[in-house]
mmCIF file of C-alpha atoms in Angstrom:
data_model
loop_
_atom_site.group_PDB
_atom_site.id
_atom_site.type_symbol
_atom_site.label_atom_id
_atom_site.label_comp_id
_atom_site.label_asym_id
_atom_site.label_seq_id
_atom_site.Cartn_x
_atom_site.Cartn_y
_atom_site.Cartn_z
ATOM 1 C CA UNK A 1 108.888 100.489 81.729
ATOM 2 C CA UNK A 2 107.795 103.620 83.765
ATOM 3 C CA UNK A 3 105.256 102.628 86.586
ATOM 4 C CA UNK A 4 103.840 105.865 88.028
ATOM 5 C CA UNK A 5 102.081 104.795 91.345
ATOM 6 C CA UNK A 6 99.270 106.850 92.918
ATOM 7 C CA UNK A 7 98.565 107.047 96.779
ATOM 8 C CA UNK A 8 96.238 108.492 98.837
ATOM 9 C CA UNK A 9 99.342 109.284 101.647
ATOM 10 C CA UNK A 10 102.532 108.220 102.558
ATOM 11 C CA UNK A 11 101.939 107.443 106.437
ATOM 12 C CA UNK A 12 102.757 104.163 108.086
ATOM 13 C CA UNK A 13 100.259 102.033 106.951
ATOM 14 C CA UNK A 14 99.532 98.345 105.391
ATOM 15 C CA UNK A 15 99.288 99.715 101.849
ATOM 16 C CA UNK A 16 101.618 102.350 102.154
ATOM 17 C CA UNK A 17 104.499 99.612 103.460
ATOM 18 C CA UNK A 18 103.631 97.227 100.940
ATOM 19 C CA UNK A 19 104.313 100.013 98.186
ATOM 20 C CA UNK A 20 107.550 100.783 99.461
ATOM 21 C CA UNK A 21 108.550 97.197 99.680
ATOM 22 C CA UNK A 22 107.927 96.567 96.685
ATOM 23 C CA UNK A 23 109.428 99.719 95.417
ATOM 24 C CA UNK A 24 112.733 98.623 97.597
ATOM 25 C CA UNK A 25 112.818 95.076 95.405
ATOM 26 C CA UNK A 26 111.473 95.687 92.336
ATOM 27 C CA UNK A 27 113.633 95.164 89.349
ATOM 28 C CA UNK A 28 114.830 98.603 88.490
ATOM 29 C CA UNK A 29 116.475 97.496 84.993
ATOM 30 C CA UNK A 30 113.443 96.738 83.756
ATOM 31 C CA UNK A 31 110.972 99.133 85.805
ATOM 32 C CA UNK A 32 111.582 102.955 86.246
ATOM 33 C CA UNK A 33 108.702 103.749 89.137
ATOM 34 C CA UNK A 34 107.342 107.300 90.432
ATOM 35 C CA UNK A 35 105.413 108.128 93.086
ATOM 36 C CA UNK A 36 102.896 110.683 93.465
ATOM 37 C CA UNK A 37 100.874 111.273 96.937
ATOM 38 C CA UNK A 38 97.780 113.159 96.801
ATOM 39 C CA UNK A 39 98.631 114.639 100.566
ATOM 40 C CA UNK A 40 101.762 115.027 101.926
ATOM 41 C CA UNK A 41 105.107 112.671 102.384
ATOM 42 C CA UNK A 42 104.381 111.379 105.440
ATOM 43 C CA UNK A 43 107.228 109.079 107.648
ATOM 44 C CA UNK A 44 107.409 106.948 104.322
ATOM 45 C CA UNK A 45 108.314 110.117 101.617
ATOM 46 C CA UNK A 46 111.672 110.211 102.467
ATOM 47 C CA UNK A 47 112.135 106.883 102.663
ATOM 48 C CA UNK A 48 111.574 106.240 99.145
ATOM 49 C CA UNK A 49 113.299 109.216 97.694
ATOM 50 C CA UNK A 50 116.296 107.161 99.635
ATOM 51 C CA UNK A 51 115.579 104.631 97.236
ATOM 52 C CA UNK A 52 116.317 107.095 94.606
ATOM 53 C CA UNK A 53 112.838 106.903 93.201
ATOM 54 C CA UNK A 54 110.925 110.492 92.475
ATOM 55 C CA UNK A 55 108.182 111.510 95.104
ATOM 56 C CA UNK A 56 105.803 114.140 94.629
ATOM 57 C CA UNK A 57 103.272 115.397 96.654
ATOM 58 C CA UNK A 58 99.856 117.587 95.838
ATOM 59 C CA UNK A 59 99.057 118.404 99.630
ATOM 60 C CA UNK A 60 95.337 118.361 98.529
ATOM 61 C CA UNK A 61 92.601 118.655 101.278
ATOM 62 C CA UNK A 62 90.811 115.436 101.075
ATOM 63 C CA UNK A 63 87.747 117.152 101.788
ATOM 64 C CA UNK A 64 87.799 119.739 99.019
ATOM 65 C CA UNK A 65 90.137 118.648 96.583
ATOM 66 C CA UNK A 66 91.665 122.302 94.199
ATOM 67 C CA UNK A 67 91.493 122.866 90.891
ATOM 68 C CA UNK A 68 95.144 123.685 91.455
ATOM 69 C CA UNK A 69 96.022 120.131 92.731
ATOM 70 C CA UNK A 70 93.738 118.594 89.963
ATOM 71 C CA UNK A 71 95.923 120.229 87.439
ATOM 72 C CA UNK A 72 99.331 120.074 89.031
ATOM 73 C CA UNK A 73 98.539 115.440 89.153
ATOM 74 C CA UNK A 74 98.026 116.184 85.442
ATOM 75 C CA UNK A 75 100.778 118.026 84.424
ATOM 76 C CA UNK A 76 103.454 115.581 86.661
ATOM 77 C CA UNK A 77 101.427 112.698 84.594
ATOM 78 C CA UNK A 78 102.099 114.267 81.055
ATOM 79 C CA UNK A 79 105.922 115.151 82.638
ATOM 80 C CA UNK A 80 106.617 111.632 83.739
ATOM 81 C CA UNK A 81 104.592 109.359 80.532
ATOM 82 C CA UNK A 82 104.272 106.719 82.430
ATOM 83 C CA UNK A 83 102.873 103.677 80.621
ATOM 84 C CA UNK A 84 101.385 101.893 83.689
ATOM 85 C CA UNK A 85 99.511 104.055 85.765
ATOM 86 C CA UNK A 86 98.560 102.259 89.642
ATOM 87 C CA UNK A 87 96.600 103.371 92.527
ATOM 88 C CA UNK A 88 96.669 103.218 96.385
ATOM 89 C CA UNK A 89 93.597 103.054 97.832
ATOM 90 C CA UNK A 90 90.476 103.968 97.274
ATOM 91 C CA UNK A 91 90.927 107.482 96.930
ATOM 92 C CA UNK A 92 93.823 107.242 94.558
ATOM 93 C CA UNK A 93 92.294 104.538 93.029
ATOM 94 C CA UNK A 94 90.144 107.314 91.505
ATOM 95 C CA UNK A 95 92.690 109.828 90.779
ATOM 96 C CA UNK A 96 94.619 107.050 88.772
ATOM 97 C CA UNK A 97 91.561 106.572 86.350
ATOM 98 C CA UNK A 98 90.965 109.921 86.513
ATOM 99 C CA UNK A 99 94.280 110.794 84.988
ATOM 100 C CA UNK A 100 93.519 108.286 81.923
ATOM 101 C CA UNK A 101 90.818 109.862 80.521
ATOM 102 C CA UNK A 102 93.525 112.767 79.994
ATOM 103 C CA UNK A 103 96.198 109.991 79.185
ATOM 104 C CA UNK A 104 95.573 107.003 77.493
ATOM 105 C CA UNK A 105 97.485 104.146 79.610
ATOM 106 C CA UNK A 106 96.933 101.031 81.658
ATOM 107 C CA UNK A 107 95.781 101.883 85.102
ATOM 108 C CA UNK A 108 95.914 99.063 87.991
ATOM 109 C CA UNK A 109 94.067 99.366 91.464
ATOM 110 C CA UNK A 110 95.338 98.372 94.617
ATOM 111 C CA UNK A 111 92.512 97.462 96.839
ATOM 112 C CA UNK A 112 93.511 96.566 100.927
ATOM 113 C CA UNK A 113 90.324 97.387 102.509
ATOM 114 C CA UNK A 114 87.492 94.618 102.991
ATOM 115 C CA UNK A 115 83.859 96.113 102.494
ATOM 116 C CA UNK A 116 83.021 95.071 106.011
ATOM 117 C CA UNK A 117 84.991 97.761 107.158
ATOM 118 C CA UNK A 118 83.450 100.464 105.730
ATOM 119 C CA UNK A 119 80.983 101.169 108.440
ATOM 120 C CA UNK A 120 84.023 102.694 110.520
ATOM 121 C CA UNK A 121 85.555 104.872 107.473
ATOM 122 C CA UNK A 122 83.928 108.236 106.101
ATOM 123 C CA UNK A 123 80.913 108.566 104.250
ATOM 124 C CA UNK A 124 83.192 110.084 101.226
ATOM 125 C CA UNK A 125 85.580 106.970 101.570
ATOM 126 C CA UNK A 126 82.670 104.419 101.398
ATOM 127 C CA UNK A 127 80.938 106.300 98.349
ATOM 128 C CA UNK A 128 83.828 106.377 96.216
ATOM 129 C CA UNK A 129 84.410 102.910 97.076
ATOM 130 C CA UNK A 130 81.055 101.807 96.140
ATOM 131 C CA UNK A 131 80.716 104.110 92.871
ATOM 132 C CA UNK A 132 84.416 102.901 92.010
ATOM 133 C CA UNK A 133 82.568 99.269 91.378
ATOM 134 C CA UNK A 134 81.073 100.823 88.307
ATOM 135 C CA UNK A 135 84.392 102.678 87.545
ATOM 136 C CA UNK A 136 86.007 98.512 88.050
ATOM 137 C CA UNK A 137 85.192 98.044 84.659
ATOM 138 C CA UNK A 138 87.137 100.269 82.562
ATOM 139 C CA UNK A 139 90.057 99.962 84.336
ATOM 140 C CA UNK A 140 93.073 96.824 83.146
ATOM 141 C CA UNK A 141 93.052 95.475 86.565
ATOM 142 C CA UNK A 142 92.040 95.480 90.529
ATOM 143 C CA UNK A 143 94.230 93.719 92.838
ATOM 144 C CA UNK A 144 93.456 92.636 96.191
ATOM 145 C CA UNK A 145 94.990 91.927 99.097
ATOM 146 C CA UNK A 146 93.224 89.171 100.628
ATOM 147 C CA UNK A 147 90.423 86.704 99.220
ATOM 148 C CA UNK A 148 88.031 87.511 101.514
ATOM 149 C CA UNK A 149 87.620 91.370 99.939
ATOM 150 C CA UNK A 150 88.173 90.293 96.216
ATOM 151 C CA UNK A 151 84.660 88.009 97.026
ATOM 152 C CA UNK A 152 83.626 90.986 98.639
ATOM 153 C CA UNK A 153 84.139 93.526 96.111
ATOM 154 C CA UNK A 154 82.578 91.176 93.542
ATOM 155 C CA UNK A 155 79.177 90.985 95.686
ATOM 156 C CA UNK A 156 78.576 94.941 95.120
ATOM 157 C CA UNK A 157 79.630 95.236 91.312
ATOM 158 C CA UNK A 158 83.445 95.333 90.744
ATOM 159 C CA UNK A 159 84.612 93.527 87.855
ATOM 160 C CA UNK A 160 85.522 90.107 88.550
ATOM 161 C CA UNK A 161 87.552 89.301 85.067
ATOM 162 C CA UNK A 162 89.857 91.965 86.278
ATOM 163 C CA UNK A 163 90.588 91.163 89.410
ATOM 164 C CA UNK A 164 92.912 88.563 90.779
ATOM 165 C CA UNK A 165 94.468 88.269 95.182
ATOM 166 C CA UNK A 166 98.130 88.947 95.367
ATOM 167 C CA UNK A 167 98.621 89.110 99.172
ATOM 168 C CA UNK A 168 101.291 91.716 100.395
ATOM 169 C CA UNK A 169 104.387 90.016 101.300
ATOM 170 C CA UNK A 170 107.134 90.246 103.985
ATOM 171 C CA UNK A 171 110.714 90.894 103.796
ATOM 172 C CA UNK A 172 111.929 87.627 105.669
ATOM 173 C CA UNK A 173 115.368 88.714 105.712
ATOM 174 C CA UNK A 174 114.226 92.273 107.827
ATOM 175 C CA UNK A 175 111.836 90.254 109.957
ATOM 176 C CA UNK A 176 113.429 87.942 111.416
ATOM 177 C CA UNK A 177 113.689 85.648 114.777
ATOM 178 C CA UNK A 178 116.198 87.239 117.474
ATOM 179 C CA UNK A 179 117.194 86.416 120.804
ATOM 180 C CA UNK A 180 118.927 90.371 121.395
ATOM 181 C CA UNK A 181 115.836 91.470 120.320
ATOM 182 C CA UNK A 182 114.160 89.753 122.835
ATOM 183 C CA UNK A 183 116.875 91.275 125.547
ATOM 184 C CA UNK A 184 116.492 94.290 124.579
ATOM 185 C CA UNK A 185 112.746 95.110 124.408
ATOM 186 C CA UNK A 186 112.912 93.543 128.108
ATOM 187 C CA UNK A 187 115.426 95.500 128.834
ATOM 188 C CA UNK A 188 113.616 99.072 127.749
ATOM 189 C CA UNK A 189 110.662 97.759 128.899
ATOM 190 C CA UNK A 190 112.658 96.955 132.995
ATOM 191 C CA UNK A 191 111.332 93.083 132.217
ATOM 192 C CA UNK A 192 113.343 90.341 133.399
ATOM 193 C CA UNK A 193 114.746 87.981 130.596
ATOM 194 C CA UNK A 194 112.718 85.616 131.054
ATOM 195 C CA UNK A 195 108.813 87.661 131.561
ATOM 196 C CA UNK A 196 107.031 86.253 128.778
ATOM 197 C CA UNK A 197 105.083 89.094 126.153
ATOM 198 C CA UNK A 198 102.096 88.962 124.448
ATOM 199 C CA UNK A 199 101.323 92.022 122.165
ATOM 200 C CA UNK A 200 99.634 93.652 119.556
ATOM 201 C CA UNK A 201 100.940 95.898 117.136
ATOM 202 C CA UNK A 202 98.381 98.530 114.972
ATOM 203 C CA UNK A 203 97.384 101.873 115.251
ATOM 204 C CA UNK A 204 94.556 102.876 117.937
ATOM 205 C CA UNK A 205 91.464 102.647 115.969
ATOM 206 C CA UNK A 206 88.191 101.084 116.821
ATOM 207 C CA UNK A 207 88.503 98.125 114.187
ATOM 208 C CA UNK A 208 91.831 97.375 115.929
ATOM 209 C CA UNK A 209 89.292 96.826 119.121
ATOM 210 C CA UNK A 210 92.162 96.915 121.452
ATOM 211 C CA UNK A 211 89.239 97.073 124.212
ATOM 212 C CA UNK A 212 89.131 93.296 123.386
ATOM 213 C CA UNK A 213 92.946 92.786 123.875
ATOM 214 C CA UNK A 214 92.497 94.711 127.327
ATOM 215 C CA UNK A 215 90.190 93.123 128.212
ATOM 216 C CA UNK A 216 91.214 89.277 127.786
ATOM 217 C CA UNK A 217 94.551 90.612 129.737
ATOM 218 C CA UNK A 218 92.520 91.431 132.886
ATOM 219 C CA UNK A 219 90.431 87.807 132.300
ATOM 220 C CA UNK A 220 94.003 85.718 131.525
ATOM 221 C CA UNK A 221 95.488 87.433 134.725
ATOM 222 C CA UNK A 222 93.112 86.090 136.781
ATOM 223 C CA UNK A 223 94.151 82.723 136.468
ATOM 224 C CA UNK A 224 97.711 83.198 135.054
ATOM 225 C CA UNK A 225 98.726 86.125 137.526
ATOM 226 C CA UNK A 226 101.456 84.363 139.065
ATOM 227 C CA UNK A 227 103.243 84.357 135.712
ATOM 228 C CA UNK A 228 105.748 86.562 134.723
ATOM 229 C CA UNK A 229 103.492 87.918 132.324
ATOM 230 C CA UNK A 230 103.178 91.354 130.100
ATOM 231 C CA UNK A 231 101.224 92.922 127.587
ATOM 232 C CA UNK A 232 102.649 95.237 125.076
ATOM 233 C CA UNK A 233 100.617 97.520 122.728
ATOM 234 C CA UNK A 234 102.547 99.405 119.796
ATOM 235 C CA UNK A 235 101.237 101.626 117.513
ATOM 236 C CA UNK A 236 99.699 105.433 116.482
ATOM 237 C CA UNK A 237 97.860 106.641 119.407
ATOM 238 C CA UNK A 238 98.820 103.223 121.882
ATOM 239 C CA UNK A 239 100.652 105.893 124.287
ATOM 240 C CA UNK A 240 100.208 107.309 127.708
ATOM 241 C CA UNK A 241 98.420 110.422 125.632
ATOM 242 C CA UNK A 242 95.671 108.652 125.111
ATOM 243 C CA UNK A 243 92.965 109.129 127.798
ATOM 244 C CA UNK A 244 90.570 106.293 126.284
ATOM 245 C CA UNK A 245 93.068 103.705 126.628
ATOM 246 C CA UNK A 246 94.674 104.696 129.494
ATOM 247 C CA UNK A 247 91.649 105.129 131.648
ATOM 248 C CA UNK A 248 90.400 101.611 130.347
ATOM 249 C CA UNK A 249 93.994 99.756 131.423
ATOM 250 C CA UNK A 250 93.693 101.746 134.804
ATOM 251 C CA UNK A 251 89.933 100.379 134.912
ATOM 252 C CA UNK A 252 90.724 96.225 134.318
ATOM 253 C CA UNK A 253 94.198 96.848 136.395
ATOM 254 C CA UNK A 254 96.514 96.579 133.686
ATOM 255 C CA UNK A 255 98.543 99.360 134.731
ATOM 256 C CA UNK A 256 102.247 97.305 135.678
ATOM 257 C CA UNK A 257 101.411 94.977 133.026
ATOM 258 C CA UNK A 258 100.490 96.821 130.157
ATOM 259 C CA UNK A 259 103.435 98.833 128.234
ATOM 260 C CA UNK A 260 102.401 101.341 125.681
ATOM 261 C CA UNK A 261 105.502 101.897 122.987
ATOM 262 C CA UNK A 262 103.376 104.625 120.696
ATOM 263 C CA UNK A 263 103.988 104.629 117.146
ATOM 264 C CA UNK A 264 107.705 103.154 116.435
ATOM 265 C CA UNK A 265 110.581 102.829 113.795
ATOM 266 C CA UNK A 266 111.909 99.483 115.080
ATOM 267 C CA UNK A 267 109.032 97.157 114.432
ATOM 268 C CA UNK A 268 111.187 94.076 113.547
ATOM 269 C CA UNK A 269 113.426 94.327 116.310
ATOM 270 C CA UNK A 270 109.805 94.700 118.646
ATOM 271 C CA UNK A 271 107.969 91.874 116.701
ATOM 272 C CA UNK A 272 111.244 89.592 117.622
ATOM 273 C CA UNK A 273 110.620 90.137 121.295
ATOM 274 C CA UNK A 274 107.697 89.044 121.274
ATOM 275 C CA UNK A 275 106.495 84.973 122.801
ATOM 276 C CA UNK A 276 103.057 85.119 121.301
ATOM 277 C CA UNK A 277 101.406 88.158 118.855
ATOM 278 C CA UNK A 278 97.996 88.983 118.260
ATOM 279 C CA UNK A 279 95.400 90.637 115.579
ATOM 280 C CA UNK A 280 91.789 91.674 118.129
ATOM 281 C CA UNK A 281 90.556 93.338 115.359
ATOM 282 C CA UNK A 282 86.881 92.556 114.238
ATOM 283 C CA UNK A 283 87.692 93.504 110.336
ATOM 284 C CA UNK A 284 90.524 93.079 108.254
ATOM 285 C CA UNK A 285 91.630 92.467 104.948
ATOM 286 C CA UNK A 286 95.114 90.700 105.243
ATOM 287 C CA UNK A 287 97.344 92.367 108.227
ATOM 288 C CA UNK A 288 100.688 92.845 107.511
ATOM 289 C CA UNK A 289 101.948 92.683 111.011
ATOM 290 C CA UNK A 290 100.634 89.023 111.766
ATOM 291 C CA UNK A 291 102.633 87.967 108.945
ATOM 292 C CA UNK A 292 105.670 89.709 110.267
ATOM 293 C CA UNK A 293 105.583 88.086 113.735
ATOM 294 C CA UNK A 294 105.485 84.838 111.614
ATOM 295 C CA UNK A 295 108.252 85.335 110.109
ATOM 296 C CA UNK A 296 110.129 86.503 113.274
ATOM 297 C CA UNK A 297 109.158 83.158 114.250
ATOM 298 C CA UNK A 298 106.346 84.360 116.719
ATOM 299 C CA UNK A 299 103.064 82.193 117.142
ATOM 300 C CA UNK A 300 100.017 84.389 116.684
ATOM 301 C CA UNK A 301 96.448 84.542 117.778
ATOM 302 C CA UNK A 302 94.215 86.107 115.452
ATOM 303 C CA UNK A 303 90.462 87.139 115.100
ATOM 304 C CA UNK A 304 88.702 85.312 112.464
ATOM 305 C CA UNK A 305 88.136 88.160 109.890
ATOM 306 C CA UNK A 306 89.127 88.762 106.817
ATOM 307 C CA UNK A 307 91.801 86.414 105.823
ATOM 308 C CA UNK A 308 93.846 85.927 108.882
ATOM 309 C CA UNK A 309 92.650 82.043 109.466
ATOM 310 C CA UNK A 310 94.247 81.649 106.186
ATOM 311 C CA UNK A 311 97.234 83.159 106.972
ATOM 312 C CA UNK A 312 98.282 81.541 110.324
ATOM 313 C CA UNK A 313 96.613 78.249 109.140
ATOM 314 C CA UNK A 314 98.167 75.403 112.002
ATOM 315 C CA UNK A 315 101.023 77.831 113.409
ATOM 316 C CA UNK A 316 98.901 79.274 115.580
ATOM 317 C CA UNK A 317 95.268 80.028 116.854
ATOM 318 C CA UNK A 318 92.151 81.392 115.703
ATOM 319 C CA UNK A 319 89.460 82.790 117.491
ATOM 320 C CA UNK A 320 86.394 84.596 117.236
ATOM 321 C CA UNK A 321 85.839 88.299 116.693
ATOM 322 C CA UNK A 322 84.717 90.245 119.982
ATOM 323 C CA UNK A 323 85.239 87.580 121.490
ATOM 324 C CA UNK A 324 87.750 88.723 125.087
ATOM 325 C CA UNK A 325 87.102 84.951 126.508
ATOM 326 C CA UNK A 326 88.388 82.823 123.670
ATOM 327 C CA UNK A 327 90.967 85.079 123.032
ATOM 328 C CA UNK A 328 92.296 85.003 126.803
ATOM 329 C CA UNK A 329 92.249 80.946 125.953
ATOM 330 C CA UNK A 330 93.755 80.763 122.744
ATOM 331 C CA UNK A 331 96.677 82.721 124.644
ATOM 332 C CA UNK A 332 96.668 80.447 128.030
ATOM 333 C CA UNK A 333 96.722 77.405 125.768
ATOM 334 C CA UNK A 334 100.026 78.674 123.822
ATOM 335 C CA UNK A 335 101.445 79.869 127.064
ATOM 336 C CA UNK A 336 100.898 76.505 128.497
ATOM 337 C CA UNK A 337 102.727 74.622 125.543
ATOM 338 C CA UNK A 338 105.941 75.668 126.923
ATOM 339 C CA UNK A 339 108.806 77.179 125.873
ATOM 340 C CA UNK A 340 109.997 74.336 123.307
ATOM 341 C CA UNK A 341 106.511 73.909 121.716
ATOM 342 C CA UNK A 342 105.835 77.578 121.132
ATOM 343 C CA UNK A 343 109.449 78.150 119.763
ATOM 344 C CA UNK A 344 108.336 75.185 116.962
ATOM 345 C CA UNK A 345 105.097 76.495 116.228
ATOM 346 C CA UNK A 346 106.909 79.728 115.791
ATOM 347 C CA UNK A 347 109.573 78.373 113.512
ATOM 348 C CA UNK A 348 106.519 76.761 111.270
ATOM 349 C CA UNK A 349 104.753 79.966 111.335
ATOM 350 C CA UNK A 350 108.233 81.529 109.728
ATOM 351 C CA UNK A 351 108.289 78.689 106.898
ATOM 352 C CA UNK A 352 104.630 78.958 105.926
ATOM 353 C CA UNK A 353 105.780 82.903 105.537
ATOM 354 C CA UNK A 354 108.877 82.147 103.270
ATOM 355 C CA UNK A 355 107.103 79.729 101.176
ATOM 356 C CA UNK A 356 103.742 81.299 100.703
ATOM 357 C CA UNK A 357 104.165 85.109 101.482
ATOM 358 C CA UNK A 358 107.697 86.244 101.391
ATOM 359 C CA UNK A 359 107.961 89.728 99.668
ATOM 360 C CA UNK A 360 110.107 87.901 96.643
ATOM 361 C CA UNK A 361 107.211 86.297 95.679
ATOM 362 C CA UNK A 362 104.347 89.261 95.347
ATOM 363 C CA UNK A 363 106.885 91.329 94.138
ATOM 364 C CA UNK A 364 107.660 88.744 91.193
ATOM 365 C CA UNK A 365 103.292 88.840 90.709
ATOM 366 C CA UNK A 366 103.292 92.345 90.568
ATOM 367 C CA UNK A 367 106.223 92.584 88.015
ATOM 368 C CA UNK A 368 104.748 89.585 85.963
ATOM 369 C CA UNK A 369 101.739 92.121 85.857
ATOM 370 C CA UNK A 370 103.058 94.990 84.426
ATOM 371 C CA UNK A 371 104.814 92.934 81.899
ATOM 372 C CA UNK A 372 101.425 91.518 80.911
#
């Protein structure tokens, strides 16, 4: 069965990983997929052309799509027949339905934004997204990522007999716990073995709010500062280039404590290292990375937003959104369990992953899917 998958790019991103773990597991005997991006190949491209699977790219400008583009998507689709046609994202969400009014074939959406987010995205990103809820209904299926934006979705129009949750899901045998992880991040990082890390890992973007994480450092610090204690941020844009961050660490004193990695290939071996992991953000949908500390066996304190309370569930603590106070709590009272305690809240964090959101299961939903 040829699965031709549409995305809006192939940068590091939630969606974008979850396509090419799904690509890296899928049952190739039975599933032949393509993969067109509407930009460019990003740091993912090559990465699934070294899964032997065909990537091409339209470079279109976002902003004023070509004619040219437009008709080179066509002719790959007549060139490849698929007969499952599935989009990425909003905006190739709409290029996948858009290619089956010129070929007649299943098309699939893959939706991993919640609606409360849209405030912080582009006008264009947040119209297609709301006219796409009239589009919902001529389409063979919308999958979402997390409950909390399939209810969403359904409150402004989209079709609810097509749509059904398949959370993304996490490659427990990459992610996974390690104490020479843990050496070696301290290591890099000039830590002492036993300096205990709390970080956050996502791009620098104001849903991310990583003002919040700065600033419930600076408040834990004031009554924990006698602890060996570090902060580590990890991500596009969390590096010493950017002014905004830097000038706020500087500000709340963060400077020795506060370690800025920048965008990085090694996340597993960085998610390992970690004693505790947190989400600040005040919108999500279902983040991949709180998942992956799990199932490195790192407890996690999360924001209450989308569905991260239902992800962590007892391994770990939930707090409110914008909230710098709780979340410097949450963090004193898993620091304050101890060593032992955290390390078994951690290894109940990995099995919730393994039985509820390993990437074996969504990968088996998504292939039940297409055979349906």
């Amino acid at each position: 069965m040829k699965i031709l998958h549409i995305i809006t790019d192939l940068d590091m991103g939630g969606a974008e990983m979850m396509l090419y773990r799904l690509l890296s597991r899928c049952d190739r005997h039975s599933f032949q997929p393509t993969v067109i991006s509407l930009m460019d190949r990003g740091s993912l491209g090559d990465r699934i052309a070294d899964l032997d699977i065909p990537v091409h790219t339209l470079n279109l400008n976002p902003k004023s799509p070509s004619l040219k583009a437009i008709a080179t998507l066509l002719k790959l689709v007549r060139q490849i027949q698929p007969d499952i046609i599935q989009g990425w994202m909003y905006h190739a969400n709409l290029a996948a339905i858009f290619t089956t009014l010129f070929y007649h074939r299943p098309c699939i959406w893959c939706i991993h934004n919640s609606l409360y987010s849209l405030e912080y995205e582009k006008k264009r990103t947040t119209a297609i997204a709301l006219i796409s809820s009239l589009l919902s209904h001529f389409i063979s299926q919308i999958i979402f990522v997390s409950q909390t934006s399939y209810l969403q979705h359904l409150d402004v129009g989209y079709n609810r007999k097509k749509s059904l949750v398949i959370p993304n899901g996490i490659d427990t045998s990459l992610f996974v716990p390690s104490p020479n992880a843990r050496k070696s991040i301290r290591k890099e990082l000039g830590l002492s073995e036993n300096s205990l890390l709390i970080g956050a890992i996502a791009r620098f973007h104001p849903q991310k709010d990583h003002q919040n994480f700065l600033q419930a450092a600076a408040l834990l610090l004031q009554n924990q500062g006698d602890r060996d204690l570090h902060f580590l941020l990890c991500g596009q844009g969390c590096d010493r280039a950017n002014l905004t961050l830097t000038q706020l660490i500087e500000k709340l004193n963060l400077t020795d404590r506060v370690h800025l990695l920048g965008q990085r290939d090694d996340i597993p071996k960085i998610m390992a290292a970690l004693d505790i992991a947190t989400s600040s953000s005040f919108t999500e949908a279902l983040p991949n990375v709180i998942a992956e500390a799990m199932s490195c066996s790192v407890p996690c304190v999360v924001t209450d937003v989308g569905d991260c309370a239902k992800l962590v569930s007892n391994t770990g603590k939930i707090v409110p959104p914008k909230n710098s106070a709780a979340l410097a709590q949450a963090w004193k009272e898993l620091l304050n369990l101890g060593d032992e305690e955290r390390i078994n809240l951690g290894q109940l964090a990995r099995e919730r992953i393994e039985k509820s959101f390993s990437l074996e299961i969504a990968v088996q939903k998504y292939e039940k899917l297409y055979q349906k």
